[in-house]
């Protein structure tokens, strides 16, 4: 059944009617009535009136950071209607009072983040506007010797006046006047782009250009370590592979010309898909000397993800940011398919499960979850749409949709979609209509109504009565919804495992079973999405079956591992943490890891084992768990396991024995399992645990770092290691205003150290002010930072006092009307999502 259809689901006729009404209304609105940001109503009316846009931009970048970046804009566009004034979006520092429209001067009135172009000066057809302006620094990421612009979702307007909405695509011609010795690169200038995809970068960079498959590829980078720089060749190869794969799959050649990317230190995202000037974080491109298979796979998937955006997002763009997930889902979905080719020896069904299920569930099981498609009334809160639901759950949904339609029909639908909307905009509804026409039997619209427009994940239970297995989905939010999908139950009868597939056309499904099983294993192939309950009578049998089959990367055993872990969490949510059940699961996972030879399964086992350390309240029990993991980190036959366990312990170990061993490891500085980033993280942790040696540890680690970029980062973060609580408090307060968190990953690391579990009493004081600041933080930060801030703040708390503080903060604010809708409701979801672990963790003994 369908609940409320969110506001954005309007068809073109209604949109046009709304637009005409809005145009009529606008005629009566004064400038001051324009709402800051980019309101949907404004975007709808503008998209009807304006077309054929070109921005000619010239920026002057001074070498002194204290001086602002200034610019000149020549904006030309076609206008259909001159009855009302036309707002341009601008939230920069300043605009020169006198501008020109069609060669005649006009007074540029600038209020509420808009410059109003007076209708008397405009004409039907071509208009040319000239403006001189001063940019705000917010989205320019300025450093002493480089800068890069990053405008997603709607921050181009903080740098130059523009129509900052995704469906007013334009040509961008950009020139930069930069200090001597700087190199620069701008995004593609040959095809139309939405403002959020326009970008420029300038500074002291090295450049490397190669040709792959007849195509020029260029990288800009600051890295100086020759071993890391040498990895660029592999990155070019992987980009070329992704391009070839996408050209074949979509039956369209690459939509943009030269392939260029910039590798940035301290970058706030993994990557961003500006055509011709893709941005990547150096952390995921330049791997240390001993990369794990996971790191290699993550790098390929990152490159493939940003490359897939050239088709999905860059060439065909969502009309409004409520559909931003459509570009992200295809980027991730295609990246998974591309990885299948590059790593043929890997079990990709298992890899798909591993890549998406745990992270999707990590949001979907919390009270802060939301639907894949979310309503959006103003682009100034578009950043809050991003998160695990659009990046991780949406590909799972898309996988199920591909199964329902069949892979050939699915690909044919995508090809038609790309052809129909090339270099233009489309909505999810447009794609649903195409999918419905190529595969009417798949009931795509009904599928989408639940999976895309409703929040939550079903809890799926079963019972066996006689020879009938009844499987039931229940809706955690009591709306009587069910999620159309298939799930398979494994029946263990003697030596054989009989798969029984249930097809959810209703919330409850009955199937006849051919034998009376000793054990029933829910979701045996991992194809179902839900919280699959294992009955008490089957728990031992499921655990034993998993232990027998987990020696290599076996999809079924991996799926049982996920289900057992989810059942542990379900039980903990309902009954509170029990040290006995944590110890039992720890034991089971340790035994499984000891036997496991599969890299992918082992990596999830390591992650789950580390998470259980946090959920243990008994100090003695925790110490012995740490020792067991430390022993495994020395003895396990898989190098990746030894490495991952060492890295985990380097961040969290507190027992005397293990921290002592880690300290000796850090002093020796010759363990080939660890790279310099690992040693740096270990140094931060040891400096907290061993306050007497803090100064020595930090000074030594600083000396080990080779580049000034690394040292700058270290000096910023290492301040959080001080044992002086007054200095800790001052540092915490300095992170709240925008000026204290200009490089967001550094601020996140510093906050995380300030909130380390070893400093819980002091860290409890940060909870309220850090939550109070969240609205301002959202408004002044990049899109992922509010979530990172909340996670750094709350992940490590154990005390009843912390739980009480956060619970009452949530209760106080939820009572206020302002927090029940729009921006603040979305922020409340982020808070609840990140408070998940804290809210059911018991007080430390
Ligand atoms: Zn993306």
PDB file of N, CA and C in Angstrom, residues 340-408:
ATOM      1  N   UNK A 340      33.773  -6.197 -11.002  1.00  0.00           N
ATOM      2  CA  UNK A 340      33.671  -7.623 -11.337  1.00  0.00           C
ATOM      3  C   UNK A 340      34.690  -7.981 -12.403  1.00  0.00           C
ATOM      4  N   UNK A 341      34.919  -7.081 -13.354  1.00  0.00           N
ATOM      5  CA  UNK A 341      35.849  -7.380 -14.434  1.00  0.00           C
ATOM      6  C   UNK A 341      37.294  -7.274 -14.002  1.00  0.00           C
ATOM      7  N   UNK A 342      37.575  -6.305 -13.175  1.00  0.00           N
ATOM      8  CA  UNK A 342      38.969  -6.043 -12.808  1.00  0.00           C
ATOM      9  C   UNK A 342      39.497  -7.058 -11.794  1.00  0.00           C
ATOM     10  N   UNK A 343      38.614  -7.573 -10.947  1.00  0.00           N
ATOM     11  CA  UNK A 343      39.039  -8.546  -9.937  1.00  0.00           C
ATOM     12  C   UNK A 343      38.279  -9.854 -10.159  1.00  0.00           C
ATOM     13  N   UNK A 344      38.616 -10.595 -11.252  1.00  0.00           N
ATOM     14  CA  UNK A 344      37.805 -11.763 -11.601  1.00  0.00           C
ATOM     15  C   UNK A 344      37.852 -12.881 -10.553  1.00  0.00           C
ATOM     16  N   UNK A 345      38.901 -12.902  -9.713  1.00  0.00           N
ATOM     17  CA  UNK A 345      39.023 -14.005  -8.758  1.00  0.00           C
ATOM     18  C   UNK A 345      38.184 -13.785  -7.510  1.00  0.00           C
ATOM     19  N   UNK A 346      37.610 -12.598  -7.396  1.00  0.00           N
ATOM     20  CA  UNK A 346      36.843 -12.289  -6.182  1.00  0.00           C
ATOM     21  C   UNK A 346      35.399 -12.769  -6.342  1.00  0.00           C
ATOM     22  N   UNK A 347      34.799 -13.218  -5.243  1.00  0.00           N
ATOM     23  CA  UNK A 347      33.384 -13.591  -5.259  1.00  0.00           C
ATOM     24  C   UNK A 347      32.561 -12.298  -5.193  1.00  0.00           C
ATOM     25  N   UNK A 348      32.007 -11.900  -6.342  1.00  0.00           N
ATOM     26  CA  UNK A 348      31.376 -10.582  -6.405  1.00  0.00           C
ATOM     27  C   UNK A 348      29.984 -10.527  -5.792  1.00  0.00           C
ATOM     28  N   UNK A 349      29.297 -11.677  -5.733  1.00  0.00           N
ATOM     29  CA  UNK A 349      28.016 -11.646  -5.000  1.00  0.00           C
ATOM     30  C   UNK A 349      28.304 -11.306  -3.551  1.00  0.00           C
ATOM     31  N   UNK A 350      29.356 -11.932  -3.033  1.00  0.00           N
ATOM     32  CA  UNK A 350      29.749 -11.659  -1.653  1.00  0.00           C
ATOM     33  C   UNK A 350      30.233 -10.213  -1.528  1.00  0.00           C
ATOM     34  N   UNK A 351      30.982  -9.769  -2.538  1.00  0.00           N
ATOM     35  CA  UNK A 351      31.501  -8.397  -2.473  1.00  0.00           C
ATOM     36  C   UNK A 351      30.367  -7.375  -2.473  1.00  0.00           C
ATOM     37  N   UNK A 352      29.317  -7.651  -3.244  1.00  0.00           N
ATOM     38  CA  UNK A 352      28.171  -6.740  -3.272  1.00  0.00           C
ATOM     39  C   UNK A 352      27.524  -6.674  -1.881  1.00  0.00           C
ATOM     40  N   UNK A 353      27.335  -7.867  -1.297  1.00  0.00           N
ATOM     41  CA  UNK A 353      26.784  -7.920   0.075  1.00  0.00           C
ATOM     42  C   UNK A 353      27.642  -7.106   1.031  1.00  0.00           C
ATOM     43  N   UNK A 354      28.943  -7.351   0.930  1.00  0.00           N
ATOM     44  CA  UNK A 354      29.876  -6.719   1.870  1.00  0.00           C
ATOM     45  C   UNK A 354      29.948  -5.212   1.658  1.00  0.00           C
ATOM     46  N   UNK A 355      29.895  -4.790   0.378  1.00  0.00           N
ATOM     47  CA  UNK A 355      30.029  -3.364   0.089  1.00  0.00           C
ATOM     48  C   UNK A 355      28.816  -2.577   0.579  1.00  0.00           C
ATOM     49  N   UNK A 356      27.636  -3.157   0.458  1.00  0.00           N
ATOM     50  CA  UNK A 356      26.442  -2.332   0.686  1.00  0.00           C
ATOM     51  C   UNK A 356      25.613  -2.692   1.924  1.00  0.00           C
ATOM     52  N   UNK A 357      25.459  -3.985   2.230  1.00  0.00           N
ATOM     53  CA  UNK A 357      24.510  -4.352   3.290  1.00  0.00           C
ATOM     54  C   UNK A 357      24.884  -3.798   4.666  1.00  0.00           C
ATOM     55  N   UNK A 358      26.115  -4.024   5.137  1.00  0.00           N
ATOM     56  CA  UNK A 358      26.390  -3.561   6.507  1.00  0.00           C
ATOM     57  C   UNK A 358      26.204  -2.056   6.664  1.00  0.00           C
ATOM     58  N   UNK A 359      26.639  -1.284   5.667  1.00  0.00           N
ATOM     59  CA  UNK A 359      26.518   0.173   5.816  1.00  0.00           C
ATOM     60  C   UNK A 359      25.076   0.641   5.633  1.00  0.00           C
ATOM     61  N   UNK A 360      24.342   0.015   4.724  1.00  0.00           N
ATOM     62  CA  UNK A 360      22.923   0.389   4.582  1.00  0.00           C
ATOM     63  C   UNK A 360      22.193   0.115   5.888  1.00  0.00           C
ATOM     64  N   UNK A 361      22.465  -1.067   6.453  1.00  0.00           N
ATOM     65  CA  UNK A 361      21.787  -1.429   7.705  1.00  0.00           C
ATOM     66  C   UNK A 361      22.207  -0.508   8.840  1.00  0.00           C
ATOM     67  N   UNK A 362      23.445   0.001   8.788  1.00  0.00           N
ATOM     68  CA  UNK A 362      23.920   0.816   9.908  1.00  0.00           C
ATOM     69  C   UNK A 362      23.093   2.094  10.035  1.00  0.00           C
ATOM     70  N   UNK A 363      22.463   2.549   8.969  1.00  0.00           N
ATOM     71  CA  UNK A 363      21.520   3.665   9.092  1.00  0.00           C
ATOM     72  C   UNK A 363      20.085   3.155   9.183  1.00  0.00           C
ATOM     73  N   UNK A 364      19.781   2.141   8.371  1.00  0.00           N
ATOM     74  CA  UNK A 364      18.377   1.736   8.247  1.00  0.00           C
ATOM     75  C   UNK A 364      17.827   1.111   9.523  1.00  0.00           C
ATOM     76  N   UNK A 365      18.688   0.542  10.358  1.00  0.00           N
ATOM     77  CA  UNK A 365      18.171  -0.059  11.585  1.00  0.00           C
ATOM     78  C   UNK A 365      17.955   0.989  12.680  1.00  0.00           C
ATOM     79  N   UNK A 366      18.365   2.236  12.445  1.00  0.00           N
ATOM     80  CA  UNK A 366      18.259   3.241  13.502  1.00  0.00           C
ATOM     81  C   UNK A 366      16.961   4.041  13.371  1.00  0.00           C
ATOM     82  N   UNK A 367      16.657   4.773  14.430  1.00  0.00           N
ATOM     83  CA  UNK A 367      15.468   5.632  14.402  1.00  0.00           C
ATOM     84  C   UNK A 367      15.668   6.836  13.497  1.00  0.00           C
ATOM     85  N   UNK A 368      16.907   7.077  13.074  1.00  0.00           N
ATOM     86  CA  UNK A 368      17.185   8.233  12.212  1.00  0.00           C
ATOM     87  C   UNK A 368      17.074   7.907  10.726  1.00  0.00           C
ATOM     88  N   UNK A 369      16.561   6.730  10.379  1.00  0.00           N
ATOM     89  CA  UNK A 369      16.534   6.386   8.954  1.00  0.00           C
ATOM     90  C   UNK A 369      15.504   7.233   8.195  1.00  0.00           C
ATOM     91  N   UNK A 370      15.607   7.207   6.862  1.00  0.00           N
ATOM     92  CA  UNK A 370      14.689   7.998   6.034  1.00  0.00           C
ATOM     93  C   UNK A 370      14.536   7.302   4.695  1.00  0.00           C
ATOM     94  N   UNK A 371      13.612   7.804   3.861  1.00  0.00           N
ATOM     95  CA  UNK A 371      13.384   7.173   2.560  1.00  0.00           C
ATOM     96  C   UNK A 371      14.534   7.526   1.608  1.00  0.00           C
ATOM     97  N   UNK A 372      14.688   6.732   0.543  1.00  0.00           N
ATOM     98  CA  UNK A 372      15.731   7.018  -0.442  1.00  0.00           C
ATOM     99  C   UNK A 372      15.443   8.372  -1.087  1.00  0.00           C
ATOM    100  N   UNK A 373      14.212   8.583  -1.521  1.00  0.00           N
ATOM    101  CA  UNK A 373      13.864   9.901  -2.071  1.00  0.00           C
ATOM    102  C   UNK A 373      13.251  10.737  -0.954  1.00  0.00           C
ATOM    103  N   UNK A 374      13.816  11.933  -0.775  1.00  0.00           N
ATOM    104  CA  UNK A 374      13.336  12.792   0.312  1.00  0.00           C
ATOM    105  C   UNK A 374      12.887  14.128  -0.255  1.00  0.00           C
ATOM    106  N   UNK A 375      11.840  14.707   0.325  1.00  0.00           N
ATOM    107  CA  UNK A 375      11.383  16.012  -0.168  1.00  0.00           C
ATOM    108  C   UNK A 375      12.431  17.080   0.113  1.00  0.00           C
ATOM    109  N   UNK A 376      12.483  18.086  -0.760  1.00  0.00           N
ATOM    110  CA  UNK A 376      13.482  19.142  -0.593  1.00  0.00           C
ATOM    111  C   UNK A 376      12.886  20.462  -1.078  1.00  0.00           C
ATOM    112  N   UNK A 377      12.722  21.404  -0.169  1.00  0.00           N
ATOM    113  CA  UNK A 377      12.073  22.656  -0.556  1.00  0.00           C
ATOM    114  C   UNK A 377      13.070  23.759  -0.890  1.00  0.00           C
ATOM    115  N   UNK A 378      14.332  23.592  -0.458  1.00  0.00           N
ATOM    116  CA  UNK A 378      15.320  24.635  -0.743  1.00  0.00           C
ATOM    117  C   UNK A 378      16.691  23.972  -0.827  1.00  0.00           C
ATOM    118  N   UNK A 379      17.484  24.384  -1.820  1.00  0.00           N
ATOM    119  CA  UNK A 379      18.781  23.722  -2.014  1.00  0.00           C
ATOM    120  C   UNK A 379      19.750  23.975  -0.863  1.00  0.00           C
ATOM    121  N   UNK A 380      19.455  24.954   0.008  1.00  0.00           N
ATOM    122  CA  UNK A 380      20.405  25.182   1.099  1.00  0.00           C
ATOM    123  C   UNK A 380      20.357  24.076   2.156  1.00  0.00           C
ATOM    124  N   UNK A 381      19.462  23.106   1.999  1.00  0.00           N
ATOM    125  CA  UNK A 381      19.553  21.948   2.886  1.00  0.00           C
ATOM    126  C   UNK A 381      19.746  20.636   2.109  1.00  0.00           C
ATOM    127  N   UNK A 382      20.164  20.770   0.845  1.00  0.00           N
ATOM    128  CA  UNK A 382      20.348  19.578   0.012  1.00  0.00           C
ATOM    129  C   UNK A 382      21.435  18.660   0.560  1.00  0.00           C
ATOM    130  N   UNK A 383      22.415  19.246   1.243  1.00  0.00           N
ATOM    131  CA  UNK A 383      23.509  18.436   1.773  1.00  0.00           C
ATOM    132  C   UNK A 383      23.016  17.344   2.707  1.00  0.00           C
ATOM    133  N   UNK A 384      21.867  17.574   3.347  1.00  0.00           N
ATOM    134  CA  UNK A 384      21.380  16.593   4.311  1.00  0.00           C
ATOM    135  C   UNK A 384      20.756  15.362   3.670  1.00  0.00           C
ATOM    136  N   UNK A 385      20.603  15.379   2.335  1.00  0.00           N
ATOM    137  CA  UNK A 385      20.024  14.206   1.684  1.00  0.00           C
ATOM    138  C   UNK A 385      21.039  13.067   1.593  1.00  0.00           C
ATOM    139  N   UNK A 386      22.311  13.400   1.669  1.00  0.00           N
ATOM    140  CA  UNK A 386      23.371  12.408   1.441  1.00  0.00           C
ATOM    141  C   UNK A 386      23.562  11.515   2.662  1.00  0.00           C
ATOM    142  N   UNK A 387      23.973  10.302   2.408  1.00  0.00           N
ATOM    143  CA  UNK A 387      24.280   9.397   3.523  1.00  0.00           C
ATOM    144  C   UNK A 387      24.165   7.957   3.054  1.00  0.00           C
ATOM    145  N   UNK A 388      24.167   7.044   4.021  1.00  0.00           N
ATOM    146  CA  UNK A 388      24.162   5.616   3.683  1.00  0.00           C
ATOM    147  C   UNK A 388      22.923   5.184   2.915  1.00  0.00           C
ATOM    148  N   UNK A 389      21.813   5.867   3.138  1.00  0.00           N
ATOM    149  CA  UNK A 389      20.582   5.413   2.473  1.00  0.00           C
ATOM    150  C   UNK A 389      20.692   5.621   0.964  1.00  0.00           C
ATOM    151  N   UNK A 390      21.247   6.771   0.528  1.00  0.00           N
ATOM    152  CA  UNK A 390      21.348   6.930  -0.927  1.00  0.00           C
ATOM    153  C   UNK A 390      22.573   6.224  -1.503  1.00  0.00           C
ATOM    154  N   UNK A 391      23.645   6.121  -0.732  1.00  0.00           N
ATOM    155  CA  UNK A 391      24.852   5.488  -1.284  1.00  0.00           C
ATOM    156  C   UNK A 391      24.827   3.966  -1.154  1.00  0.00           C
ATOM    157  N   UNK A 392      24.242   3.451  -0.103  1.00  0.00           N
ATOM    158  CA  UNK A 392      24.365   2.013   0.164  1.00  0.00           C
ATOM    159  C   UNK A 392      23.047   1.255  -0.015  1.00  0.00           C
ATOM    160  N   UNK A 393      21.944   1.849   0.460  1.00  0.00           N
ATOM    161  CA  UNK A 393      20.672   1.127   0.315  1.00  0.00           C
ATOM    162  C   UNK A 393      20.166   1.212  -1.124  1.00  0.00           C
ATOM    163  N   UNK A 394      20.351   2.372  -1.771  1.00  0.00           N
ATOM    164  CA  UNK A 394      19.819   2.527  -3.125  1.00  0.00           C
ATOM    165  C   UNK A 394      20.410   1.483  -4.099  1.00  0.00           C
ATOM    166  N   UNK A 395      21.735   1.183  -4.056  1.00  0.00           N
ATOM    167  CA  UNK A 395      22.221   0.111  -4.950  1.00  0.00           C
ATOM    168  C   UNK A 395      21.584  -1.252  -4.654  1.00  0.00           C
ATOM    169  N   UNK A 396      21.260  -1.512  -3.400  1.00  0.00           N
ATOM    170  CA  UNK A 396      20.597  -2.786  -3.064  1.00  0.00           C
ATOM    171  C   UNK A 396      19.211  -2.807  -3.710  1.00  0.00           C
ATOM    172  N   UNK A 397      18.516  -1.673  -3.575  1.00  0.00           N
ATOM    173  CA  UNK A 397      17.200  -1.548  -4.208  1.00  0.00           C
ATOM    174  C   UNK A 397      17.333  -1.758  -5.724  1.00  0.00           C
ATOM    175  N   UNK A 398      18.363  -1.126  -6.330  1.00  0.00           N
ATOM    176  CA  UNK A 398      18.520  -1.190  -7.776  1.00  0.00           C
ATOM    177  C   UNK A 398      18.838  -2.630  -8.215  1.00  0.00           C
ATOM    178  N   UNK A 399      19.594  -3.338  -7.396  1.00  0.00           N
ATOM    179  CA  UNK A 399      19.912  -4.736  -7.679  1.00  0.00           C
ATOM    180  C   UNK A 399      18.618  -5.559  -7.724  1.00  0.00           C
ATOM    181  N   UNK A 400      17.723  -5.281  -6.770  1.00  0.00           N
ATOM    182  CA  UNK A 400      16.454  -6.022  -6.742  1.00  0.00           C
ATOM    183  C   UNK A 400      15.604  -5.660  -7.948  1.00  0.00           C
ATOM    184  N   UNK A 401      15.660  -4.381  -8.330  1.00  0.00           N
ATOM    185  CA  UNK A 401      14.884  -3.946  -9.489  1.00  0.00           C
ATOM    186  C   UNK A 401      15.418  -4.624 -10.760  1.00  0.00           C
ATOM    187  N   UNK A 402      16.755  -4.712 -10.860  1.00  0.00           N
ATOM    188  CA  UNK A 402      17.345  -5.384 -12.026  1.00  0.00           C
ATOM    189  C   UNK A 402      16.907  -6.851 -12.070  1.00  0.00           C
ATOM    190  N   UNK A 403      16.822  -7.497 -10.900  1.00  0.00           N
ATOM    191  CA  UNK A 403      16.351  -8.886 -10.851  1.00  0.00           C
ATOM    192  C   UNK A 403      14.899  -8.974 -11.316  1.00  0.00           C
ATOM    193  N   UNK A 404      14.068  -8.026 -10.856  1.00  0.00           N
ATOM    194  CA  UNK A 404      12.640  -8.071 -11.223  1.00  0.00           C
ATOM    195  C   UNK A 404      12.459  -7.864 -12.723  1.00  0.00           C
ATOM    196  N   UNK A 405      13.286  -6.949 -13.312  1.00  0.00           N
ATOM    197  CA  UNK A 405      13.125  -6.625 -14.733  1.00  0.00           C
ATOM    198  C   UNK A 405      13.871  -7.591 -15.632  1.00  0.00           C
ATOM    199  N   UNK A 406      14.948  -8.189 -15.116  1.00  0.00           N
ATOM    200  CA  UNK A 406      15.870  -8.964 -15.968  1.00  0.00           C
ATOM    201  C   UNK A 406      16.968  -8.027 -16.439  1.00  0.00           C
ATOM    202  N   UNK A 407      18.241  -8.497 -16.458  1.00  0.00           N
ATOM    203  CA  UNK A 407      19.366  -7.597 -16.758  1.00  0.00           C
ATOM    204  C   UNK A 407      19.311  -6.967 -18.154  1.00  0.00           C
ATOM    205  N   UNK A 408      18.763  -7.697 -19.150  1.00  0.00           N
ATOM    206  CA  UNK A 408      18.736  -7.125 -20.507  1.00  0.00           C
ATOM    207  C   UNK A 408      17.740  -5.960 -20.585  1.00  0.00           C
TER     208      UNK A 408
END
